């Protein structure tokens, strides 16, 4: 075991880059966070400046180390967790991106997904990758960049360009271009990786016209991949753990056995159910994904991806100016006894699981002259819980497992009103841990396991503690009526846009 007892987790998210220092007890020593600009060049398009991602992440890392009053030499390793599916391509020689990153929320490739589906390839993609053919994933975004950036395809074929999801980009920058890798969890979100063979798949690459020369090496989620350049953090620190944000949260929540589930309430909402060492094919439009790979051992999960979760609160704040800060939403929603018949379907970027409708759009129904800001705020929070209930129902049908509790994390998990309503509509307890930074914690644990901070998962699991448990209190009849009206509202949001974007 190492004598170093601290781990630095880099949590690169959709709207901000964060860095958290954890001690050996899993406690938070220090944290720093920096937002960066969201770019919306056209309706349905979402982009990030790759250099803005990198600058904000490096700044957060340096600040967290300063706040922790630790030298870089005190850090056993760096763990990375990232917004998944967001797609970057850069020049191998210069490190210069060829275009902005295309963000996971972006819908510009919905028509390409339609063409592939109409050509009969949907089953092939699902069987090999566990994913549905949707613009959400990286593969079609890579294709778009190769088709629309001058000379990109030819340069890619010559081996001059590198593709990466955000983890790959950060590792490239941290190692000054020495390491071009991703881990199995991120690879499993690209539409290019065969989760059964553990390899990039030539047939899928051909369907999407993507040269293999672009791709990073795929590694386990916990091992030493390389070291940070000494000039970046003050000394060379091992980079020792990587997982996509939702898989990292599943690991951080210590959902280690089949049947354990978590939901992360971030920009989107992502529910994962541990299904063990065999991939389960979904019949209800869920995703089969790699939960993590430790050594040669691969574990799998079912996932339901909800595109707009906490982002609906951001919209009330920034778009409608109904609140000045996200934390005010709970008080506003509590100003009314119920939703007053108002339902908000936040399909701003289409609908994810279990509907997968890229042409759905946001819908607000049930308005009357008596509708107040409180009703709309409450409908927004309830929408997060209703979407989660839709996913849990599909998950139960696919897995055939009784889910006895839902472990929750992410920013909106701090909202007691939402967590109680979530427990009510799920009809299972919602359990919030003391440390809700479970995404970053998962990355830290993966890095700490590789560098000897922790000996095994059992040692880490013993540190997981409950903050509050929300028990269902609403009557079954009331829940049924609420969900019935919600599903009617969802129907009205679907197929609104005749074409993507």
Short mmCIF file of N, CA, C and O in Angstrom, two decimals, residues 29-72:
data_model
loop_
_atom_site.label_atom_id
_atom_site.label_comp_id
_atom_site.label_asym_id
_atom_site.label_seq_id
_atom_site.Cartn_x
_atom_site.Cartn_y
_atom_site.Cartn_z
N UNK A 29 -11.67 16.71 1.01
CA UNK A 29 -10.72 17.63 1.63
C UNK A 29 -10.85 19.02 1.03
O UNK A 29 -10.79 20.03 1.74
N UNK A 30 -11.03 19.07 -0.28
CA UNK A 30 -11.16 20.36 -0.96
C UNK A 30 -11.78 20.14 -2.32
O UNK A 30 -11.70 19.05 -2.89
N UNK A 31 -12.41 21.21 -2.84
CA UNK A 31 -13.01 21.13 -4.17
C UNK A 31 -12.95 22.49 -4.84
O UNK A 31 -12.91 23.52 -4.17
N UNK A 32 -12.95 22.46 -6.16
CA UNK A 32 -12.99 23.69 -6.95
C UNK A 32 -13.80 23.41 -8.20
O UNK A 32 -13.87 22.26 -8.67
N UNK A 33 -14.42 24.45 -8.73
CA UNK A 33 -15.31 24.28 -9.87
C UNK A 33 -15.29 25.52 -10.74
O UNK A 33 -15.28 26.65 -10.23
N UNK A 34 -15.28 25.31 -12.05
CA UNK A 34 -15.34 26.43 -12.99
C UNK A 34 -16.27 26.09 -14.14
O UNK A 34 -16.12 25.05 -14.78
N UNK A 35 -17.24 26.96 -14.37
CA UNK A 35 -18.14 26.78 -15.51
C UNK A 35 -17.44 27.24 -16.79
O UNK A 35 -16.45 27.99 -16.74
N UNK A 36 -17.95 26.78 -17.91
CA UNK A 36 -17.45 27.24 -19.20
C UNK A 36 -18.63 27.43 -20.14
O UNK A 36 -19.74 26.97 -19.87
N UNK A 37 -18.38 28.08 -21.25
CA UNK A 37 -19.45 28.53 -22.12
C UNK A 37 -20.11 27.38 -22.88
O UNK A 37 -19.43 26.47 -23.37
N UNK A 38 -21.43 27.45 -22.97
CA UNK A 38 -22.21 26.52 -23.79
C UNK A 38 -22.50 27.20 -25.12
O UNK A 38 -22.93 28.35 -25.15
N UNK A 39 -22.26 26.50 -26.20
CA UNK A 39 -22.40 27.08 -27.54
C UNK A 39 -23.58 26.42 -28.25
O UNK A 39 -23.66 25.19 -28.32
N UNK A 40 -24.49 27.23 -28.78
CA UNK A 40 -25.67 26.73 -29.47
C UNK A 40 -25.74 27.36 -30.86
O UNK A 40 -26.54 28.27 -31.10
N UNK A 41 -24.91 26.89 -31.80
CA UNK A 41 -24.84 27.55 -33.11
C UNK A 41 -26.11 27.48 -33.93
O UNK A 41 -26.37 28.35 -34.76
N UNK A 42 -26.92 26.44 -33.72
CA UNK A 42 -28.20 26.30 -34.41
C UNK A 42 -29.17 25.58 -33.46
O UNK A 42 -28.73 24.91 -32.54
N UNK A 43 -30.47 25.66 -33.72
CA UNK A 43 -31.41 24.88 -32.89
C UNK A 43 -31.06 23.39 -32.94
O UNK A 43 -30.84 22.83 -34.01
N UNK A 44 -30.99 22.77 -31.79
CA UNK A 44 -30.67 21.35 -31.71
C UNK A 44 -29.19 21.04 -31.72
O UNK A 44 -28.80 19.89 -31.53
N UNK A 45 -28.34 22.05 -31.94
CA UNK A 45 -26.89 21.86 -31.92
C UNK A 45 -26.33 22.36 -30.59
O UNK A 45 -26.73 23.41 -30.09
N UNK A 46 -25.38 21.60 -30.02
CA UNK A 46 -24.71 22.00 -28.77
C UNK A 46 -23.23 21.71 -28.92
O UNK A 46 -22.84 20.59 -29.28
N UNK A 47 -22.41 22.72 -28.66
CA UNK A 47 -20.96 22.56 -28.81
C UNK A 47 -20.21 23.11 -27.59
O UNK A 47 -20.74 23.91 -26.83
N UNK A 48 -18.96 22.63 -27.44
CA UNK A 48 -18.04 23.19 -26.45
C UNK A 48 -16.72 23.50 -27.14
O UNK A 48 -16.32 22.79 -28.08
N UNK A 49 -16.04 24.50 -26.66
CA UNK A 49 -14.68 24.78 -27.09
C UNK A 49 -13.75 23.82 -26.34
O UNK A 49 -13.67 23.87 -25.11
N UNK A 50 -13.04 22.93 -27.05
CA UNK A 50 -12.18 21.95 -26.36
C UNK A 50 -11.15 22.59 -25.44
O UNK A 50 -10.85 22.06 -24.36
N UNK A 51 -10.59 23.73 -25.87
CA UNK A 51 -9.59 24.39 -25.03
C UNK A 51 -10.22 24.97 -23.78
O UNK A 51 -9.58 25.03 -22.72
N UNK A 52 -11.49 25.39 -23.86
CA UNK A 52 -12.19 25.89 -22.68
C UNK A 52 -12.41 24.76 -21.67
O UNK A 52 -12.29 24.97 -20.45
N UNK A 53 -12.72 23.58 -22.18
CA UNK A 53 -12.83 22.41 -21.30
C UNK A 53 -11.52 22.19 -20.57
O UNK A 53 -11.47 22.03 -19.34
N UNK A 54 -10.43 22.18 -21.32
CA UNK A 54 -9.11 21.89 -20.75
C UNK A 54 -8.69 22.98 -19.75
O UNK A 54 -8.27 22.67 -18.63
N UNK A 55 -8.83 24.25 -20.13
CA UNK A 55 -8.40 25.33 -19.24
C UNK A 55 -9.19 25.32 -17.93
O UNK A 55 -8.61 25.50 -16.85
N UNK A 56 -10.50 25.12 -18.03
CA UNK A 56 -11.32 25.11 -16.81
C UNK A 56 -10.97 23.93 -15.92
O UNK A 56 -10.95 24.05 -14.69
N UNK A 57 -10.65 22.79 -16.53
CA UNK A 57 -10.31 21.60 -15.74
C UNK A 57 -8.95 21.74 -15.06
O UNK A 57 -8.79 21.39 -13.88
N UNK A 58 -7.98 22.26 -15.79
CA UNK A 58 -6.65 22.45 -15.20
C UNK A 58 -6.71 23.47 -14.07
O UNK A 58 -6.10 23.29 -13.00
N UNK A 59 -7.45 24.55 -14.29
CA UNK A 59 -7.60 25.58 -13.26
C UNK A 59 -8.24 25.00 -12.00
O UNK A 59 -7.79 25.28 -10.87
N UNK A 60 -9.29 24.20 -12.19
CA UNK A 60 -9.96 23.59 -11.03
C UNK A 60 -9.01 22.65 -10.29
O UNK A 60 -8.98 22.63 -9.05
N UNK A 61 -8.21 21.88 -11.01
CA UNK A 61 -7.28 20.95 -10.38
C UNK A 61 -6.25 21.70 -9.53
O UNK A 61 -5.97 21.32 -8.37
N UNK A 62 -5.69 22.75 -10.09
CA UNK A 62 -4.69 23.52 -9.34
C UNK A 62 -5.30 24.17 -8.11
O UNK A 62 -4.68 24.19 -7.03
N UNK A 63 -6.51 24.70 -8.25
CA UNK A 63 -7.16 25.35 -7.11
C UNK A 63 -7.49 24.36 -6.00
O UNK A 63 -7.31 24.65 -4.82
N UNK A 64 -7.97 23.18 -6.38
CA UNK A 64 -8.31 22.17 -5.37
C UNK A 64 -7.07 21.75 -4.59
O UNK A 64 -7.13 21.59 -3.36
N UNK A 65 -5.95 21.60 -5.27
CA UNK A 65 -4.71 21.25 -4.57
C UNK A 65 -4.28 22.37 -3.63
O UNK A 65 -3.84 22.12 -2.50
N UNK A 66 -4.44 23.61 -4.08
CA UNK A 66 -4.10 24.75 -3.22
C UNK A 66 -5.00 24.79 -1.98
O UNK A 66 -4.52 24.98 -0.85
N UNK A 67 -6.30 24.60 -2.20
CA UNK A 67 -7.25 24.65 -1.09
C UNK A 67 -7.04 23.51 -0.10
O UNK A 67 -7.29 23.65 1.10
N UNK A 68 -6.58 22.38 -0.60
CA UNK A 68 -6.33 21.23 0.27
C UNK A 68 -5.05 21.39 1.06
O UNK A 68 -4.78 20.62 1.99
N UNK A 69 -4.25 22.40 0.69
CA UNK A 69 -2.94 22.63 1.31
C UNK A 69 -2.06 21.39 1.19
O UNK A 69 -1.39 20.99 2.15
N UNK A 70 -2.13 20.78 0.02
CA UNK A 70 -1.31 19.60 -0.27
C UNK A 70 -0.39 19.91 -1.43
O UNK A 70 -0.75 20.67 -2.33
N UNK A 71 0.75 19.33 -1.42
CA UNK A 71 1.62 19.44 -2.60
C UNK A 71 1.23 18.33 -3.56
O UNK A 71 0.68 17.29 -3.15
N UNK A 72 1.53 18.50 -4.84
CA UNK A 72 1.22 17.42 -5.79
C UNK A 72 1.88 16.11 -5.41
O UNK A 72 1.36 15.03 -5.70
#
